[in-house]
Structure formats: structure tokens, C-alpha cells
Amino acid sequence: MTRRAILIHPDPRLKKVCDPVTAVDDAVRALADDMLETMYDAPGIGLAAPQVGVTKRMLVMDCVKDAAETPRPMVLINPEITWSSEGLNSYEEGCLSIPDQYASVTRPAEVEIAWLGLDGKRHSERFEGLWATCVQHEIDHLNGKLFIDYLGALKRQMITRKMEKLKREMART
Ligand code: GNR
Ligand code: NI
């Protein structure tokens, strides 16, 4: 297991529509392993492949926040939203590719997701609460979309400028 570097916005790889995974092979299993390690290490509750520079349709998540509870690491390959609730939910979102910036985003409160597991089998599950927010945030990443794309142009530009500055500073040290 290797921790991989997380790309910081703005980066062209975070804006791409990612390609479907064609086979669950050793490379995909190794990527899933690395993504989970990178997510837990960050720490974060989700991570999409493009955030580590791999523009494939794959994400990991674990929204069990309480350290006393059993972790639930999930790997979703080629995930699809098969149903969204009418009811909406707003959540103060953050993103590992946009460090220290938070904003309220409104999304369907519940979603049903179908995906391919590391076992090579189709799975389907309904998510609610933080899990629903997280899985929609991650699937957005696979379509080149970031949570700041839901904000007004002014707010988005302010955050983008901060990130450009942060990246310049990171490059100097
Ligand atoms: O760690 C994360 N926390 C989070 C909080 C609210 C809404 C979404 C998220 S996902 C984020 C990790 C991340 O950037 N995944 O792409
Ligand atoms: Ni994110």
C-alpha cells in the first residue's frame, strides 16, 4: 500500500470526464488499495481516482466517522446513480483537492447507486445522510465536476485564486 499525492485544484485532470474501468485486474486492485490508504491518511471520507491523477471511473469511501465504530471501506468501480430522491439535503462540503475551503451544497438526500465491486460483481445500494452526500461528491469528480461548480462565479473564482496561490507557495518550498 502506497500513499499517493492528491492533486490540488486547478488541474486539468480534475476537469476530465473519466473513462470506465474495463477489467478488475491487479492494477485496479492496487489502485483501490492506494486510494484507501491515501484517503484514511489525509484524512477524508471519500476519494476519487482523478484526485490521484488517474482519470478512471473509480472511487473509495468510508463515512464511518466515529473511531469506536467498525470502519466500512468501500470501493466503487463504474458507479451510476440509478435513482435520486425528490427530497434535498444541504451539507457543508469540503474537498481534499480544495484544502481548507468549505461551502454549503444542496443535493438529493437519498440516492441509489449501482457499481462493480472488486469482487467483479454488480452491487446496488441506497445511501442516505453523509454517505449520500459523499458518493454524489465523488461521482461528480468522475465527471470532472467539483463542489465549487455549484457556487456562484464570484465565490468560485475567489476559491480558485486562493488555490493558485497555495500551489505557487507549495512549489517554492
Ligand atoms: O473528506 C471529505 N469530506 C467531505 C465532506 C463533505 C462533503 C464531501 C466530502 S468528500 C471529502 C473528500 C474528497 O474530496 N473527496 O473527493
Ligand atoms: Ni472531493
Coordinates of N, CA and C and ligand atoms in Angstrom, one line a residue:
M1 N 0.8 -1.2 0.0 CA 0.0 0.0 0.0 C 0.9 1.2 0.0
T2 N 0.5 2.2 -0.9 CA 1.3 3.4 -1.0 C 0.4 4.6 -1.0
R3 N 0.8 5.6 -0.2 CA 0.1 6.8 -0.2 C 0.4 7.6 -1.5
R4 N -0.6 8.0 -2.2 CA -0.4 8.8 -3.5 C -0.6 10.3 -3.2
A5 N 0.0 11.1 -4.1 CA -0.2 12.5 -3.9 C -1.5 12.9 -4.4
I6 N -2.2 13.8 -3.7 CA -3.5 14.3 -4.1 C -3.4 15.6 -4.9
L7 N -4.0 15.7 -6.1 CA -3.9 16.8 -6.9 C -4.7 18.0 -6.3
I8 N -4.2 19.2 -6.4 CA -4.9 20.4 -5.9 C -5.5 21.1 -7.1
H9 N -6.7 21.6 -7.0 CA -7.4 22.4 -8.0 C -6.6 23.8 -8.1
P10 N -6.5 24.4 -9.2 CA -6.9 23.9 -10.5 C -5.9 23.0 -11.2
D11 N -6.4 21.9 -11.8 CA -5.6 20.9 -12.5 C -6.5 20.3 -13.6
P12 N -6.0 20.3 -14.9 CA -6.8 19.7 -16.0 C -7.3 18.3 -15.8
R13 N -6.6 17.5 -15.0 CA -7.0 16.1 -14.7 C -8.3 16.1 -13.8
L14 N -8.5 17.2 -13.1 CA -9.7 17.2 -12.2 C -10.9 17.7 -13.0
K15 N -10.7 18.1 -14.3 CA -11.8 18.6 -15.1 C -12.3 17.6 -16.2
K16 N -11.6 16.5 -16.2 CA -11.9 15.5 -17.3 C -13.1 14.5 -16.9
V17 N -13.8 14.2 -17.9 CA -14.8 13.1 -17.8 C -14.0 11.8 -17.8
C18 N -14.0 11.0 -16.7 CA -13.1 9.8 -16.6 C -13.6 8.7 -17.4
D19 N -12.7 7.8 -17.8 CA -13.0 6.6 -18.6 C -13.5 5.4 -17.7
P20 N -14.4 4.6 -18.2 CA -14.9 3.4 -17.5 C -13.7 2.5 -17.3
V21 N -13.7 1.8 -16.2 CA -12.7 0.7 -15.9 C -13.2 -0.5 -16.7
T22 N -12.3 -1.1 -17.5 CA -12.7 -2.2 -18.4 C -12.6 -3.6 -17.8
A23 N -11.7 -3.7 -16.8 CA -11.5 -5.0 -16.2 C -11.0 -4.8 -14.7
V24 N -11.4 -5.6 -13.8 CA -10.9 -5.6 -12.4 C -9.7 -6.5 -12.4
D25 N -8.5 -5.8 -12.6 CA -7.3 -6.6 -12.7 C -6.4 -6.1 -11.5
D26 N -5.1 -6.6 -11.5 CA -4.2 -6.3 -10.4 C -3.9 -4.8 -10.3
A27 N -3.9 -4.1 -11.4 CA -3.6 -2.7 -11.4 C -4.8 -1.9 -10.7
V28 N -6.0 -2.4 -11.0 CA -7.2 -1.8 -10.4 C -7.2 -2.1 -8.9
R29 N -6.9 -3.3 -8.5 CA -6.8 -3.7 -7.1 C -5.8 -2.9 -6.3
A30 N -4.6 -2.7 -7.0 CA -3.5 -1.9 -6.3 C -3.9 -0.4 -6.2
L31 N -4.6 0.1 -7.2 CA -5.1 1.5 -7.2 C -6.1 1.7 -6.0
A32 N -7.0 0.7 -5.9 CA -8.0 0.8 -4.8 C -7.3 0.8 -3.4
D33 N -6.3 -0.1 -3.3 CA -5.6 -0.1 -2.0 C -4.9 1.2 -1.7
D34 N -4.2 1.7 -2.7 CA -3.5 3.0 -2.6 C -4.5 4.2 -2.3
M35 N -5.6 4.1 -3.0 CA -6.6 5.2 -2.8 C -7.2 5.2 -1.3
L36 N -7.4 4.0 -0.8 CA -7.9 3.8 0.6 C -6.9 4.4 1.6
E37 N -5.6 4.0 1.3 CA -4.6 4.4 2.2 C -4.5 6.0 2.2
T38 N -4.5 6.5 1.0 CA -4.4 8.0 0.8 C -5.6 8.7 1.4
M39 N -6.8 8.1 1.3 CA -8.0 8.7 1.9 C -7.9 8.7 3.4
Y40 N -7.6 7.6 4.0 CA -7.5 7.5 5.5 C -6.4 8.3 6.1
D41 N -5.3 8.4 5.3 CA -4.1 9.2 5.8 C -4.4 10.7 5.7
A42 N -5.3 11.1 4.8 CA -5.5 12.6 4.6 C -5.8 13.4 5.8
P43 N -6.9 13.1 6.6 CA -7.9 12.1 6.4 C -9.1 12.7 5.7
G44 N -9.8 11.7 5.0 CA -11.0 12.1 4.3 C -12.0 11.0 4.3
I45 N -13.3 11.3 3.9 CA -14.3 10.3 3.9 C -14.5 9.7 2.5
G46 N -13.9 10.2 1.5 CA -14.0 9.7 0.2 C -12.8 10.2 -0.7
L47 N -12.6 9.5 -1.8 CA -11.5 9.9 -2.7 C -11.9 9.3 -4.1
A48 N -11.7 10.1 -5.1 CA -12.0 9.7 -6.5 C -10.6 9.5 -7.2
A49 N -10.6 8.6 -8.1 CA -9.3 8.3 -8.8 C -8.7 9.5 -9.5
P50 N -9.5 10.4 -10.1 CA -8.8 11.6 -10.7 C -8.0 12.4 -9.7
Q51 N -8.4 12.4 -8.4 CA -7.7 13.2 -7.4 C -6.3 12.7 -7.2
V52 N -6.0 11.4 -7.6 CA -4.6 11.0 -7.6 C -4.0 10.9 -9.0
G53 N -4.7 11.5 -9.9 CA -4.2 11.7 -11.3 C -4.5 10.5 -12.2
V54 N -5.4 9.6 -11.8 CA -5.9 8.5 -12.6 C -7.3 8.8 -13.1
T55 N -7.5 9.1 -14.4 CA -8.8 9.5 -14.9 C -9.6 8.3 -15.3
K56 N -9.9 7.5 -14.3 CA -10.7 6.3 -14.4 C -11.9 6.4 -13.5
R57 N -13.0 5.7 -13.8 CA -14.3 5.8 -13.1 C -14.3 4.9 -11.8
M58 N -13.6 5.4 -10.8 CA -13.4 4.6 -9.6 C -13.3 5.5 -8.4
L59 N -14.0 5.1 -7.3 CA -13.9 5.9 -6.1 C -13.8 5.0 -4.8
V60 N -13.3 5.5 -3.8 CA -13.4 4.8 -2.5 C -14.1 5.8 -1.5
M61 N -14.7 5.2 -0.5 CA -15.3 6.0 0.6 C -15.4 5.2 1.9
D62 N -15.5 5.9 3.0 CA -15.8 5.3 4.3 C -16.3 6.5 5.1
C63 N -17.6 6.5 5.3 CA -18.2 7.7 6.0 C -18.5 7.3 7.5
V64 N -17.9 6.2 8.0 CA -18.0 5.9 9.4 C -17.0 6.8 10.1
K65 N -17.5 7.8 10.8 CA -16.6 8.8 11.4 C -16.1 8.5 12.8
D66 N -17.0 7.8 13.5 CA -16.8 7.5 14.9 C -15.7 6.4 15.0
A67 N -14.6 6.7 15.6 CA -13.5 5.8 15.7 C -13.8 4.6 16.5
A68 N -14.9 4.6 17.3 CA -15.3 3.5 18.1 C -16.1 2.5 17.3
E69 N -16.6 2.9 16.1 CA -17.4 2.1 15.3 C -16.5 1.3 14.3
T70 N -17.0 0.3 13.7 CA -16.3 -0.5 12.7 C -16.2 0.2 11.4
P71 N -15.0 0.4 10.9 CA -14.8 1.1 9.6 C -15.5 0.3 8.5
R72 N -15.9 1.0 7.4 CA -16.5 0.4 6.3 C -15.9 0.9 5.0
P73 N -14.7 0.4 4.7 CA -14.0 0.8 3.4 C -14.8 0.3 2.2
M74 N -15.2 1.2 1.3 CA -15.9 0.8 0.1 C -15.2 1.2 -1.2
V75 N -15.2 0.3 -2.2 CA -14.6 0.6 -3.5 C -15.6 0.5 -4.5
L76 N -15.9 1.5 -5.2 CA -17.0 1.6 -6.2 C -16.3 1.8 -7.6
I77 N -16.5 0.8 -8.5 CA -16.0 0.9 -9.9 C -17.2 1.2 -10.8
N78 N -17.0 2.1 -11.8 CA -18.0 2.4 -12.7 C -19.4 2.7 -12.0
P79 N -19.4 3.5 -11.0 CA -20.7 3.8 -10.3 C -21.7 4.6 -11.1
E80 N -22.9 4.3 -10.9 CA -24.0 5.0 -11.6 C -25.1 5.3 -10.6
I81 N -25.7 6.5 -10.7 CA -26.8 6.9 -9.9 C -28.1 6.4 -10.7
T82 N -28.8 5.4 -10.0 CA -29.9 4.8 -10.7 C -31.2 5.3 -10.2
W83 N -31.2 6.1 -9.1 CA -32.4 6.8 -8.5 C -31.9 7.9 -7.6
S84 N -32.6 9.0 -7.6 CA -32.4 10.1 -6.7 C -33.7 10.5 -6.1
S85 N -33.7 10.8 -4.8 CA -34.9 11.2 -4.1 C -35.3 12.6 -4.5
E86 N -36.6 12.9 -4.3 CA -37.1 14.3 -4.5 C -36.6 15.2 -3.5
G87 N -36.5 14.7 -2.3 CA -36.1 15.4 -1.1 C -34.6 15.8 -1.2
L88 N -34.3 17.0 -0.8 CA -32.9 17.5 -0.9 C -32.3 17.6 0.5
N89 N -31.0 17.8 0.5 CA -30.3 17.9 1.8 C -29.1 18.8 1.5
S90 N -28.8 19.8 2.4 CA -27.7 20.7 2.3 C -26.6 20.3 3.2
Y91 N -25.4 20.3 2.8 CA -24.3 19.9 3.6 C -23.1 20.8 3.4
E92 N -22.4 21.1 4.4 CA -21.2 21.9 4.3 C -20.1 21.0 3.8
E93 N -19.8 21.2 2.5 CA -18.8 20.3 1.8 C -17.4 20.8 1.8
G94 N -16.5 19.9 1.8 CA -15.1 20.2 1.6 C -14.5 19.3 0.6
C95 N -13.3 19.4 0.2 CA -12.7 18.5 -0.8 C -11.2 18.5 -0.6
L96 N -10.6 17.3 -0.6 CA -9.2 17.2 -0.4 C -8.4 17.9 -1.5
S97 N -9.0 18.1 -2.7 CA -8.3 18.8 -3.8 C -8.5 20.3 -3.7
I98 N -9.3 20.8 -2.7 CA -9.5 22.2 -2.4 C -9.4 22.4 -0.9
P99 N -8.1 22.3 -0.4 CA -7.9 22.2 1.1 C -8.4 23.5 1.8
D100 N -9.1 23.2 3.0 CA -9.5 24.3 3.9 C -10.6 25.2 3.4
Q101 N -11.3 24.8 2.3 CA -12.4 25.6 1.8 C -13.7 24.8 1.9
Y102 N -14.7 25.5 2.5 CA -16.0 24.8 2.7 C -17.1 25.6 2.2
A103 N -18.2 25.0 1.7 CA -19.4 25.7 1.3 C -20.5 24.7 1.3
S104 N -21.7 25.3 1.5 CA -22.9 24.5 1.5 C -23.4 24.1 0.1
V105 N -23.6 22.8 -0.1 CA -24.1 22.3 -1.4 C -25.4 21.5 -1.2
T106 N -26.4 21.8 -2.0 CA -27.7 21.1 -1.9 C -27.7 20.0 -2.9
R107 N -28.1 18.8 -2.5 CA -28.1 17.6 -3.4 C -29.3 16.7 -3.0
P108 N -29.7 15.8 -3.8 CA -30.7 14.8 -3.4 C -30.3 14.1 -2.0
A109 N -31.3 14.0 -1.1 CA -31.0 13.5 0.2 C -30.6 12.0 0.2
E110 N -31.3 11.3 -0.8 CA -31.0 9.8 -0.9 C -30.8 9.5 -2.4
V111 N -29.9 8.5 -2.6 CA -29.6 8.1 -4.0 C -29.4 6.6 -3.9
E112 N -29.7 5.9 -5.1 CA -29.4 4.5 -5.2 C -28.3 4.4 -6.3
I113 N -27.3 3.7 -5.9 CA -26.1 3.6 -6.7 C -25.9 2.1 -7.2
A114 N -25.5 1.9 -8.4 CA -25.1 0.6 -8.9 C -23.7 0.7 -9.3
W115 N -22.9 -0.3 -9.0 CA -21.5 -0.3 -9.3 C -20.9 -1.7 -9.4
L116 N -19.7 -1.8 -9.9 CA -18.9 -3.0 -9.9 C -18.0 -3.1 -8.8
G117 N -18.0 -4.1 -8.0 CA -17.1 -4.3 -6.9 C -15.8 -4.9 -7.3
L118 N -14.8 -4.9 -6.3 CA -13.5 -5.5 -6.5 C -13.7 -7.0 -6.7
D119 N -14.8 -7.6 -6.3 CA -15.2 -9.0 -6.5 C -15.6 -9.3 -7.9
G120 N -15.7 -8.2 -8.8 CA -16.1 -8.4 -10.1 C -17.6 -8.5 -10.3
K121 N -18.4 -8.3 -9.2 CA -19.8 -8.5 -9.2 C -20.5 -7.1 -9.2
R122 N -21.8 -7.1 -9.7 CA -22.6 -5.9 -9.7 C -23.2 -5.7 -8.3
H123 N -23.2 -4.5 -7.8 CA -23.8 -4.2 -6.5 C -24.7 -3.1 -6.6
S124 N -25.7 -3.0 -5.7 CA -26.6 -1.8 -5.7 C -27.0 -1.6 -4.3
E125 N -27.0 -0.3 -4.0 CA -27.4 0.1 -2.6 C -27.9 1.5 -2.5
R126 N -28.8 1.7 -1.6 CA -29.4 3.0 -1.3 C -28.6 3.7 -0.2
F127 N -28.2 5.0 -0.5 CA -27.4 5.7 0.5 C -28.2 6.9 1.0
E128 N -28.0 7.3 2.2 CA -28.6 8.5 2.8 C -27.6 9.2 3.7
G129 N -28.0 10.4 4.2 CA -27.1 11.1 5.1 C -25.8 11.5 4.5
L130 N -24.7 11.4 5.3 CA -23.4 11.7 4.8 C -22.9 10.8 3.7
W131 N -23.3 9.5 3.7 CA -23.0 8.6 2.6 C -23.5 9.1 1.3
A132 N -24.7 9.6 1.3 CA -25.4 10.1 0.0 C -24.6 11.3 -0.5
T133 N -24.3 12.2 0.4 CA -23.6 13.4 0.0 C -22.2 13.1 -0.6
C134 N -21.5 12.2 0.2 CA -20.2 11.8 -0.2 C -20.2 11.1 -1.6
V135 N -21.0 10.1 -1.8 CA -21.0 9.4 -3.1 C -21.3 10.3 -4.2
Q136 N -22.2 11.2 -4.1 CA -22.5 12.2 -5.1 C -21.4 13.1 -5.4
H137 N -20.7 13.6 -4.4 CA -19.5 14.4 -4.5 C -18.4 13.6 -5.3
E138 N -18.2 12.3 -5.0 CA -17.2 11.5 -5.6 C -17.6 11.2 -7.1
I139 N -18.8 10.9 -7.4 CA -19.3 10.7 -8.8 C -19.1 12.0 -9.6
D140 N -19.4 13.1 -9.0 CA -19.1 14.4 -9.7 C -17.6 14.5 -10.1
H141 N -16.7 14.1 -9.2 CA -15.3 14.1 -9.6 C -15.1 13.3 -10.9
L142 N -15.7 12.1 -11.0 CA -15.6 11.2 -12.2 C -16.1 11.9 -13.5
N143 N -16.9 13.0 -13.3 CA -17.4 13.7 -14.4 C -16.8 15.1 -14.5
G144 N -15.6 15.2 -13.9 CA -14.9 16.5 -14.0 C -15.5 17.7 -13.2
K145 N -16.4 17.3 -12.3 CA -17.1 18.4 -11.5 C -16.6 18.5 -10.1
L146 N -16.4 19.7 -9.6 CA -16.0 19.9 -8.2 C -17.2 20.6 -7.5
F147 N -17.2 20.6 -6.1 CA -18.3 21.1 -5.4 C -18.4 22.7 -5.6
I148 N -17.3 23.3 -5.9 CA -17.3 24.8 -6.1 C -18.0 25.1 -7.4
D149 N -18.2 24.1 -8.3 CA -19.0 24.4 -9.5 C -20.5 24.6 -9.2
Y150 N -20.9 24.3 -8.0 CA -22.3 24.6 -7.5 C -22.4 26.0 -7.0
L151 N -21.3 26.7 -6.8 CA -21.4 28.0 -6.2 C -21.5 29.1 -7.3
G152 N -21.7 30.3 -6.8 CA -21.7 31.4 -7.8 C -20.3 31.7 -8.3
A153 N -20.3 32.3 -9.5 CA -19.0 32.6 -10.1 C -18.0 33.3 -9.3
L154 N -18.5 34.3 -8.5 CA -17.6 35.1 -7.7 C -16.9 34.3 -6.6
K155 N -17.7 33.5 -5.8 CA -17.2 32.6 -4.8 C -16.2 31.6 -5.3
R156 N -16.6 31.0 -6.5 CA -15.8 30.0 -7.1 C -14.4 30.6 -7.5
Q157 N -14.5 31.8 -8.1 CA -13.2 32.5 -8.5 C -12.3 32.8 -7.3
M158 N -12.9 33.2 -6.2 CA -12.2 33.6 -5.0 C -11.4 32.3 -4.5
I159 N -12.1 31.2 -4.5 CA -11.5 29.9 -4.0 C -10.4 29.5 -5.0
T160 N -10.7 29.6 -6.3 CA -9.7 29.2 -7.3 C -8.4 30.0 -7.2
R161 N -8.6 31.3 -6.9 CA -7.4 32.2 -6.8 C -6.6 31.8 -5.5
K162 N -7.3 31.5 -4.5 CA -6.6 31.0 -3.2 C -5.8 29.8 -3.5
M163 N -6.4 28.8 -4.3 CA -5.7 27.6 -4.6 C -4.5 27.8 -5.5
E164 N -4.6 28.7 -6.4 CA -3.5 29.0 -7.3 C -2.3 29.6 -6.5
K165 N -2.7 30.4 -5.5 CA -1.6 31.0 -4.6 C -1.0 29.9 -3.7
L166 N -1.9 29.0 -3.2 CA -1.4 27.9 -2.4 C -0.4 27.0 -3.2
K167 N -0.8 26.7 -4.4 CA 0.1 25.9 -5.3 C 1.4 26.6 -5.6
R168 N 1.4 27.9 -5.8 CA 2.6 28.6 -6.0 C 3.5 28.5 -4.8
E169 N 2.9 28.6 -3.6 CA 3.7 28.5 -2.3 C 4.2 27.1 -2.1
M170 N 3.4 26.1 -2.5 CA 3.8 24.7 -2.3 C 5.0 24.4 -3.3
A171 N 5.0 25.0 -4.4 CA 6.1 24.8 -5.4 C 7.4 25.4 -5.0
R172 N 7.3 26.5 -4.2 CA 8.5 27.2 -3.7 C 9.2 26.5 -2.6
T173 N 8.5 25.7 -1.8 CA 9.1 25.0 -0.6 C 9.6 23.6 -0.9
Ligands
GNR1 O1 -13.2 14.2 3.1 C1 -14.1 14.7 2.5 N1 -15.2 15.3 3.3 C2 -16.3 15.7 2.7 C3 -17.2 16.4 3.5 C4 -18.4 16.9 3.0 C5 -18.8 16.5 1.7 C6 -17.9 15.8 0.9 C7 -16.7 15.4 1.4 S1 -15.7 14.4 0.4 C8 -14.1 14.9 1.1 C9 -13.0 14.1 0.4 C10 -12.9 14.4 -1.1 O2 -12.5 15.5 -1.5 N2 -13.4 13.5 -1.9 O3 -13.4 13.8 -3.2
NI2 NI -13.5 15.9 -3.4

